[in-house]
Amino acid sequence: MAVKDSLTYEDVPVEILDRQVRRLRNKEVASVKVLWRSQSVEGATWEAEAAMKAKYPHLFPSDSIPA
């Protein structure tokens, strides 16, 4: 967690714990369960996979999670 000049902080993701694809009407939405540095495993959250890949590509080894 890094404190910024505006006294806000950005929590840093540590690991992707799980992945799911949900069907919503006529499209599929991929989500990943993210373990954050300041949280326990119970505090992990589901986030949009595309957004997490864009912001934190290092969490997605190219051979382990297909796009």
PDB file of N, CA and C in Angstrom:
ATOM      1  N   MET A   1       0.855  -1.167   0.000  1.00  0.00           N
ATOM      2  CA  MET A   1       0.000   0.000   0.000  1.00  0.00           C
ATOM      3  C   MET A   1       0.902   1.231   0.000  1.00  0.00           C
ATOM      4  N   ALA A   2       0.690   2.103  -0.960  1.00  0.00           N
ATOM      5  CA  ALA A   2       1.506   3.294  -1.076  1.00  0.00           C
ATOM      6  C   ALA A   2       0.643   4.529  -0.843  1.00  0.00           C
ATOM      7  N   VAL A   3       1.048   5.372   0.094  1.00  0.00           N
ATOM      8  CA  VAL A   3       0.300   6.599   0.370  1.00  0.00           C
ATOM      9  C   VAL A   3       0.737   7.663  -0.636  1.00  0.00           C
ATOM     10  N   LYS A   4      -0.247   8.295  -1.259  1.00  0.00           N
ATOM     11  CA  LYS A   4       0.029   9.331  -2.253  1.00  0.00           C
ATOM     12  C   LYS A   4      -0.043  10.701  -1.598  1.00  0.00           C
ATOM     13  N   ASP A   5       0.388  11.736  -2.321  1.00  0.00           N
ATOM     14  CA  ASP A   5       0.373  13.103  -1.799  1.00  0.00           C
ATOM     15  C   ASP A   5      -1.023  13.554  -1.383  1.00  0.00           C
ATOM     16  N   SER A   6      -2.043  13.022  -2.035  1.00  0.00           N
ATOM     17  CA  SER A   6      -3.416  13.414  -1.717  1.00  0.00           C
ATOM     18  C   SER A   6      -3.954  12.666  -0.496  1.00  0.00           C
ATOM     19  N   LEU A   7      -3.090  11.929   0.189  1.00  0.00           N
ATOM     20  CA  LEU A   7      -3.435  11.132   1.368  1.00  0.00           C
ATOM     21  C   LEU A   7      -4.400   9.987   1.049  1.00  0.00           C
ATOM     22  N   THR A   8      -4.386   9.552  -0.199  1.00  0.00           N
ATOM     23  CA  THR A   8      -5.114   8.348  -0.577  1.00  0.00           C
ATOM     24  C   THR A   8      -4.077   7.246  -0.761  1.00  0.00           C
ATOM     25  N   TYR A   9      -4.534   6.027  -0.830  1.00  0.00           N
ATOM     26  CA  TYR A   9      -3.584   4.952  -1.063  1.00  0.00           C
ATOM     27  C   TYR A   9      -4.119   3.994  -2.112  1.00  0.00           C
ATOM     28  N   GLU A  10      -3.200   3.320  -2.768  1.00  0.00           N
ATOM     29  CA  GLU A  10      -3.572   2.321  -3.753  1.00  0.00           C
ATOM     30  C   GLU A  10      -3.122   0.973  -3.218  1.00  0.00           C
ATOM     31  N   ASP A  11      -4.076   0.083  -3.032  1.00  0.00           N
ATOM     32  CA  ASP A  11      -3.743  -1.256  -2.578  1.00  0.00           C
ATOM     33  C   ASP A  11      -3.140  -2.014  -3.749  1.00  0.00           C
ATOM     34  N   VAL A  12      -2.181  -2.869  -3.482  1.00  0.00           N
ATOM     35  CA  VAL A  12      -1.459  -3.569  -4.528  1.00  0.00           C
ATOM     36  C   VAL A  12      -1.884  -5.037  -4.558  1.00  0.00           C
ATOM     37  N   PRO A  13      -2.246  -5.551  -5.746  1.00  0.00           N
ATOM     38  CA  PRO A  13      -2.606  -6.957  -5.829  1.00  0.00           C
ATOM     39  C   PRO A  13      -1.363  -7.837  -5.728  1.00  0.00           C
ATOM     40  N   VAL A  14      -1.504  -8.952  -5.010  1.00  0.00           N
ATOM     41  CA  VAL A  14      -0.379  -9.845  -4.792  1.00  0.00           C
ATOM     42  C   VAL A  14      -0.464 -11.079  -5.683  1.00  0.00           C
ATOM     43  N   GLU A  15      -1.675 -11.609  -5.833  1.00  0.00           N
ATOM     44  CA  GLU A  15      -1.823 -12.887  -6.515  1.00  0.00           C
ATOM     45  C   GLU A  15      -3.258 -13.044  -7.033  1.00  0.00           C
ATOM     46  N   ILE A  16      -3.374 -13.796  -8.121  1.00  0.00           N
ATOM     47  CA  ILE A  16      -4.680 -14.186  -8.635  1.00  0.00           C
ATOM     48  C   ILE A  16      -4.986 -15.554  -8.033  1.00  0.00           C
ATOM     49  N   LEU A  17      -6.090 -15.639  -7.286  1.00  0.00           N
ATOM     50  CA  LEU A  17      -6.425 -16.881  -6.590  1.00  0.00           C
ATOM     51  C   LEU A  17      -7.330 -17.804  -7.403  1.00  0.00           C
ATOM     52  N   ASP A  18      -8.184 -17.226  -8.245  1.00  0.00           N
ATOM     53  CA  ASP A  18      -9.163 -18.029  -8.971  1.00  0.00           C
ATOM     54  C   ASP A  18      -9.625 -17.253 -10.193  1.00  0.00           C
ATOM     55  N   ARG A  19     -10.311 -17.943 -11.101  1.00  0.00           N
ATOM     56  CA  ARG A  19     -10.846 -17.316 -12.310  1.00  0.00           C
ATOM     57  C   ARG A  19     -12.217 -17.917 -12.585  1.00  0.00           C
ATOM     58  N   GLN A  20     -13.139 -17.089 -13.057  1.00  0.00           N
ATOM     59  CA  GLN A  20     -14.452 -17.599 -13.439  1.00  0.00           C
ATOM     60  C   GLN A  20     -14.952 -16.818 -14.646  1.00  0.00           C
ATOM     61  N   VAL A  21     -15.790 -17.474 -15.433  1.00  0.00           N
ATOM     62  CA  VAL A  21     -16.431 -16.818 -16.571  1.00  0.00           C
ATOM     63  C   VAL A  21     -17.925 -16.938 -16.349  1.00  0.00           C
ATOM     64  N   ARG A  22     -18.592 -15.807 -16.295  1.00  0.00           N
ATOM     65  CA  ARG A  22     -20.046 -15.780 -16.080  1.00  0.00           C
ATOM     66  C   ARG A  22     -20.727 -15.365 -17.372  1.00  0.00           C
ATOM     67  N   ARG A  23     -21.828 -16.015 -17.651  1.00  0.00           N
ATOM     68  CA  ARG A  23     -22.604 -15.675 -18.846  1.00  0.00           C
ATOM     69  C   ARG A  23     -23.686 -14.678 -18.448  1.00  0.00           C
ATOM     70  N   LEU A  24     -23.632 -13.490 -19.041  1.00  0.00           N
ATOM     71  CA  LEU A  24     -24.618 -12.447 -18.792  1.00  0.00           C
ATOM     72  C   LEU A  24     -25.340 -12.161 -20.098  1.00  0.00           C
ATOM     73  N   ARG A  25     -26.587 -12.559 -20.165  1.00  0.00           N
ATOM     74  CA  ARG A  25     -27.393 -12.440 -21.386  1.00  0.00           C
ATOM     75  C   ARG A  25     -26.665 -13.096 -22.539  1.00  0.00           C
ATOM     76  N   ASN A  26     -26.141 -12.307 -23.472  1.00  0.00           N
ATOM     77  CA  ASN A  26     -25.512 -12.915 -24.639  1.00  0.00           C
ATOM     78  C   ASN A  26     -23.998 -12.736 -24.689  1.00  0.00           C
ATOM     79  N   LYS A  27     -23.388 -12.428 -23.559  1.00  0.00           N
ATOM     80  CA  LYS A  27     -21.922 -12.317 -23.563  1.00  0.00           C
ATOM     81  C   LYS A  27     -21.340 -12.956 -22.317  1.00  0.00           C
ATOM     82  N   GLU A  28     -20.059 -13.264 -22.399  1.00  0.00           N
ATOM     83  CA  GLU A  28     -19.360 -13.855 -21.262  1.00  0.00           C
ATOM     84  C   GLU A  28     -18.438 -12.814 -20.641  1.00  0.00           C
ATOM     85  N   VAL A  29     -18.400 -12.803 -19.317  1.00  0.00           N
ATOM     86  CA  VAL A  29     -17.559 -11.849 -18.588  1.00  0.00           C
ATOM     87  C   VAL A  29     -16.594 -12.640 -17.714  1.00  0.00           C
ATOM     88  N   ALA A  30     -15.308 -12.451 -17.940  1.00  0.00           N
ATOM     89  CA  ALA A  30     -14.287 -13.144 -17.157  1.00  0.00           C
ATOM     90  C   ALA A  30     -13.913 -12.304 -15.942  1.00  0.00           C
ATOM     91  N   SER A  31     -13.841 -12.975 -14.784  1.00  0.00           N
ATOM     92  CA  SER A  31     -13.442 -12.315 -13.540  1.00  0.00           C
ATOM     93  C   SER A  31     -12.328 -13.111 -12.888  1.00  0.00           C
ATOM     94  N   VAL A  32     -11.520 -12.420 -12.112  1.00  0.00           N
ATOM     95  CA  VAL A  32     -10.464 -13.080 -11.352  1.00  0.00           C
ATOM     96  C   VAL A  32     -10.591 -12.692  -9.884  1.00  0.00           C
ATOM     97  N   LYS A  33     -10.282 -13.632  -9.006  1.00  0.00           N
ATOM     98  CA  LYS A  33     -10.307 -13.360  -7.573  1.00  0.00           C
ATOM     99  C   LYS A  33      -8.906 -12.896  -7.177  1.00  0.00           C
ATOM    100  N   VAL A  34      -8.834 -11.677  -6.656  1.00  0.00           N
ATOM    101  CA  VAL A  34      -7.546 -11.019  -6.399  1.00  0.00           C
ATOM    102  C   VAL A  34      -7.257 -10.945  -4.909  1.00  0.00           C
ATOM    103  N   LEU A  35      -6.071 -11.393  -4.536  1.00  0.00           N
ATOM    104  CA  LEU A  35      -5.583 -11.239  -3.168  1.00  0.00           C
ATOM    105  C   LEU A  35      -4.805  -9.930  -3.118  1.00  0.00           C
ATOM    106  N   TRP A  36      -5.233  -9.006  -2.261  1.00  0.00           N
ATOM    107  CA  TRP A  36      -4.594  -7.698  -2.110  1.00  0.00           C
ATOM    108  C   TRP A  36      -3.596  -7.740  -0.960  1.00  0.00           C
ATOM    109  N   ARG A  37      -2.558  -6.934  -1.045  1.00  0.00           N
ATOM    110  CA  ARG A  37      -1.472  -6.962  -0.057  1.00  0.00           C
ATOM    111  C   ARG A  37      -1.943  -6.700   1.363  1.00  0.00           C
ATOM    112  N   SER A  38      -2.892  -5.800   1.552  1.00  0.00           N
ATOM    113  CA  SER A  38      -3.315  -5.453   2.910  1.00  0.00           C
ATOM    114  C   SER A  38      -4.483  -6.308   3.412  1.00  0.00           C
ATOM    115  N   GLN A  39      -4.898  -7.321   2.637  1.00  0.00           N
ATOM    116  CA  GLN A  39      -6.049  -8.136   3.008  1.00  0.00           C
ATOM    117  C   GLN A  39      -5.643  -9.589   3.252  1.00  0.00           C
ATOM    118  N   SER A  40      -6.482 -10.292   4.004  1.00  0.00           N
ATOM    119  CA  SER A  40      -6.307 -11.734   4.140  1.00  0.00           C
ATOM    120  C   SER A  40      -7.000 -12.399   2.957  1.00  0.00           C
ATOM    121  N   VAL A  41      -6.859 -13.708   2.830  1.00  0.00           N
ATOM    122  CA  VAL A  41      -7.509 -14.432   1.743  1.00  0.00           C
ATOM    123  C   VAL A  41      -9.020 -14.212   1.784  1.00  0.00           C
ATOM    124  N   GLU A  42      -9.586 -14.113   2.975  1.00  0.00           N
ATOM    125  CA  GLU A  42     -11.027 -13.880   3.101  1.00  0.00           C
ATOM    126  C   GLU A  42     -11.429 -12.522   2.534  1.00  0.00           C
ATOM    127  N   GLY A  43     -10.496 -11.591   2.462  1.00  0.00           N
ATOM    128  CA  GLY A  43     -10.778 -10.262   1.943  1.00  0.00           C
ATOM    129  C   GLY A  43     -10.522 -10.122   0.451  1.00  0.00           C
ATOM    130  N   ALA A  44     -10.193 -11.225  -0.219  1.00  0.00           N
ATOM    131  CA  ALA A  44      -9.955 -11.189  -1.661  1.00  0.00           C
ATOM    132  C   ALA A  44     -11.238 -10.771  -2.374  1.00  0.00           C
ATOM    133  N   THR A  45     -11.082 -10.069  -3.497  1.00  0.00           N
ATOM    134  CA  THR A  45     -12.254  -9.559  -4.216  1.00  0.00           C
ATOM    135  C   THR A  45     -12.253 -10.064  -5.656  1.00  0.00           C
ATOM    136  N   TRP A  46     -13.452 -10.154  -6.230  1.00  0.00           N
ATOM    137  CA  TRP A  46     -13.604 -10.493  -7.644  1.00  0.00           C
ATOM    138  C   TRP A  46     -13.506  -9.206  -8.449  1.00  0.00           C
ATOM    139  N   GLU A  47     -12.641  -9.221  -9.467  1.00  0.00           N
ATOM    140  CA  GLU A  47     -12.424  -8.055 -10.314  1.00  0.00           C
ATOM    141  C   GLU A  47     -12.518  -8.483 -11.777  1.00  0.00           C
ATOM    142  N   ALA A  48     -12.801  -7.538 -12.655  1.00  0.00           N
ATOM    143  CA  ALA A  48     -12.846  -7.820 -14.094  1.00  0.00           C
ATOM    144  C   ALA A  48     -11.448  -8.215 -14.568  1.00  0.00           C
ATOM    145  N   GLU A  49     -11.368  -9.352 -15.231  1.00  0.00           N
ATOM    146  CA  GLU A  49     -10.073  -9.852 -15.683  1.00  0.00           C
ATOM    147  C   GLU A  49      -9.394  -8.886 -16.651  1.00  0.00           C
ATOM    148  N   ALA A  50     -10.133  -8.331 -17.589  1.00  0.00           N
ATOM    149  CA  ALA A  50      -9.539  -7.430 -18.584  1.00  0.00           C
ATOM    150  C   ALA A  50      -8.912  -6.200 -17.926  1.00  0.00           C
ATOM    151  N   ALA A  51      -9.604  -5.632 -16.943  1.00  0.00           N
ATOM    152  CA  ALA A  51      -9.076  -4.448 -16.253  1.00  0.00           C
ATOM    153  C   ALA A  51      -7.821  -4.789 -15.460  1.00  0.00           C
ATOM    154  N   MET A  52      -7.833  -5.946 -14.803  1.00  0.00           N
ATOM    155  CA  MET A  52      -6.659  -6.351 -14.014  1.00  0.00           C
ATOM    156  C   MET A  52      -5.472  -6.654 -14.927  1.00  0.00           C
ATOM    157  N   LYS A  53      -5.728  -7.284 -16.080  1.00  0.00           N
ATOM    158  CA  LYS A  53      -4.637  -7.562 -17.029  1.00  0.00           C
ATOM    159  C   LYS A  53      -4.033  -6.279 -17.557  1.00  0.00           C
ATOM    160  N   ALA A  54      -4.889  -5.279 -17.809  1.00  0.00           N
ATOM    161  CA  ALA A  54      -4.400  -4.008 -18.341  1.00  0.00           C
ATOM    162  C   ALA A  54      -3.536  -3.271 -17.317  1.00  0.00           C
ATOM    163  N   LYS A  55      -3.955  -3.300 -16.054  1.00  0.00           N
ATOM    164  CA  LYS A  55      -3.254  -2.539 -15.021  1.00  0.00           C
ATOM    165  C   LYS A  55      -2.098  -3.313 -14.380  1.00  0.00           C
ATOM    166  N   TYR A  56      -2.254  -4.647 -14.273  1.00  0.00           N
ATOM    167  CA  TYR A  56      -1.254  -5.471 -13.583  1.00  0.00           C
ATOM    168  C   TYR A  56      -0.885  -6.693 -14.426  1.00  0.00           C
ATOM    169  N   PRO A  57      -0.291  -6.501 -15.601  1.00  0.00           N
ATOM    170  CA  PRO A  57      -0.007  -7.646 -16.481  1.00  0.00           C
ATOM    171  C   PRO A  57       0.951  -8.670 -15.870  1.00  0.00           C
ATOM    172  N   HIS A  58       1.768  -8.255 -14.915  1.00  0.00           N
ATOM    173  CA  HIS A  58       2.720  -9.184 -14.292  1.00  0.00           C
ATOM    174  C   HIS A  58       2.026 -10.295 -13.508  1.00  0.00           C
ATOM    175  N   LEU A  59       0.744 -10.126 -13.177  1.00  0.00           N
ATOM    176  CA  LEU A  59       0.014 -11.160 -12.445  1.00  0.00           C
ATOM    177  C   LEU A  59      -0.472 -12.283 -13.351  1.00  0.00           C
ATOM    178  N   PHE A  60      -0.321 -12.110 -14.655  1.00  0.00           N
ATOM    179  CA  PHE A  60      -0.843 -13.063 -15.621  1.00  0.00           C
ATOM    180  C   PHE A  60       0.270 -13.645 -16.478  1.00  0.00           C
ATOM    181  N   PRO A  61       0.929 -14.693 -15.991  1.00  0.00           N
ATOM    182  CA  PRO A  61       1.938 -15.348 -16.831  1.00  0.00           C
ATOM    183  C   PRO A  61       1.262 -15.813 -18.127  1.00  0.00           C
ATOM    184  N   SER A  62       1.901 -15.605 -19.247  1.00  0.00           N
ATOM    185  CA  SER A  62       1.259 -15.852 -20.535  1.00  0.00           C
ATOM    186  C   SER A  62       0.845 -17.298 -20.747  1.00  0.00           C
ATOM    187  N   ASP A  63       1.493 -18.258 -20.079  1.00  0.00           N
ATOM    188  CA  ASP A  63       1.161 -19.656 -20.323  1.00  0.00           C
ATOM    189  C   ASP A  63       0.196 -20.258 -19.314  1.00  0.00           C
ATOM    190  N   SER A  64      -0.170 -19.548 -18.250  1.00  0.00           N
ATOM    191  CA  SER A  64      -0.995 -20.178 -17.219  1.00  0.00           C
ATOM    192  C   SER A  64      -2.479 -19.850 -17.304  1.00  0.00           C
ATOM    193  N   ILE A  65      -2.851 -18.665 -17.779  1.00  0.00           N
ATOM    194  CA  ILE A  65      -4.258 -18.284 -17.870  1.00  0.00           C
ATOM    195  C   ILE A  65      -4.539 -17.841 -19.295  1.00  0.00           C
ATOM    196  N   PRO A  66      -5.331 -18.631 -20.023  1.00  0.00           N
ATOM    197  CA  PRO A  66      -5.614 -18.214 -21.408  1.00  0.00           C
ATOM    198  C   PRO A  66      -6.488 -16.970 -21.449  1.00  0.00           C
ATOM    199  N   ALA A  67      -6.314 -16.181 -22.479  1.00  0.00           N
ATOM    200  CA  ALA A  67      -7.083 -14.937 -22.619  1.00  0.00           C
ATOM    201  C   ALA A  67      -8.517 -15.216 -23.019  1.00  0.00           C
TER     202      ALA A  67
END
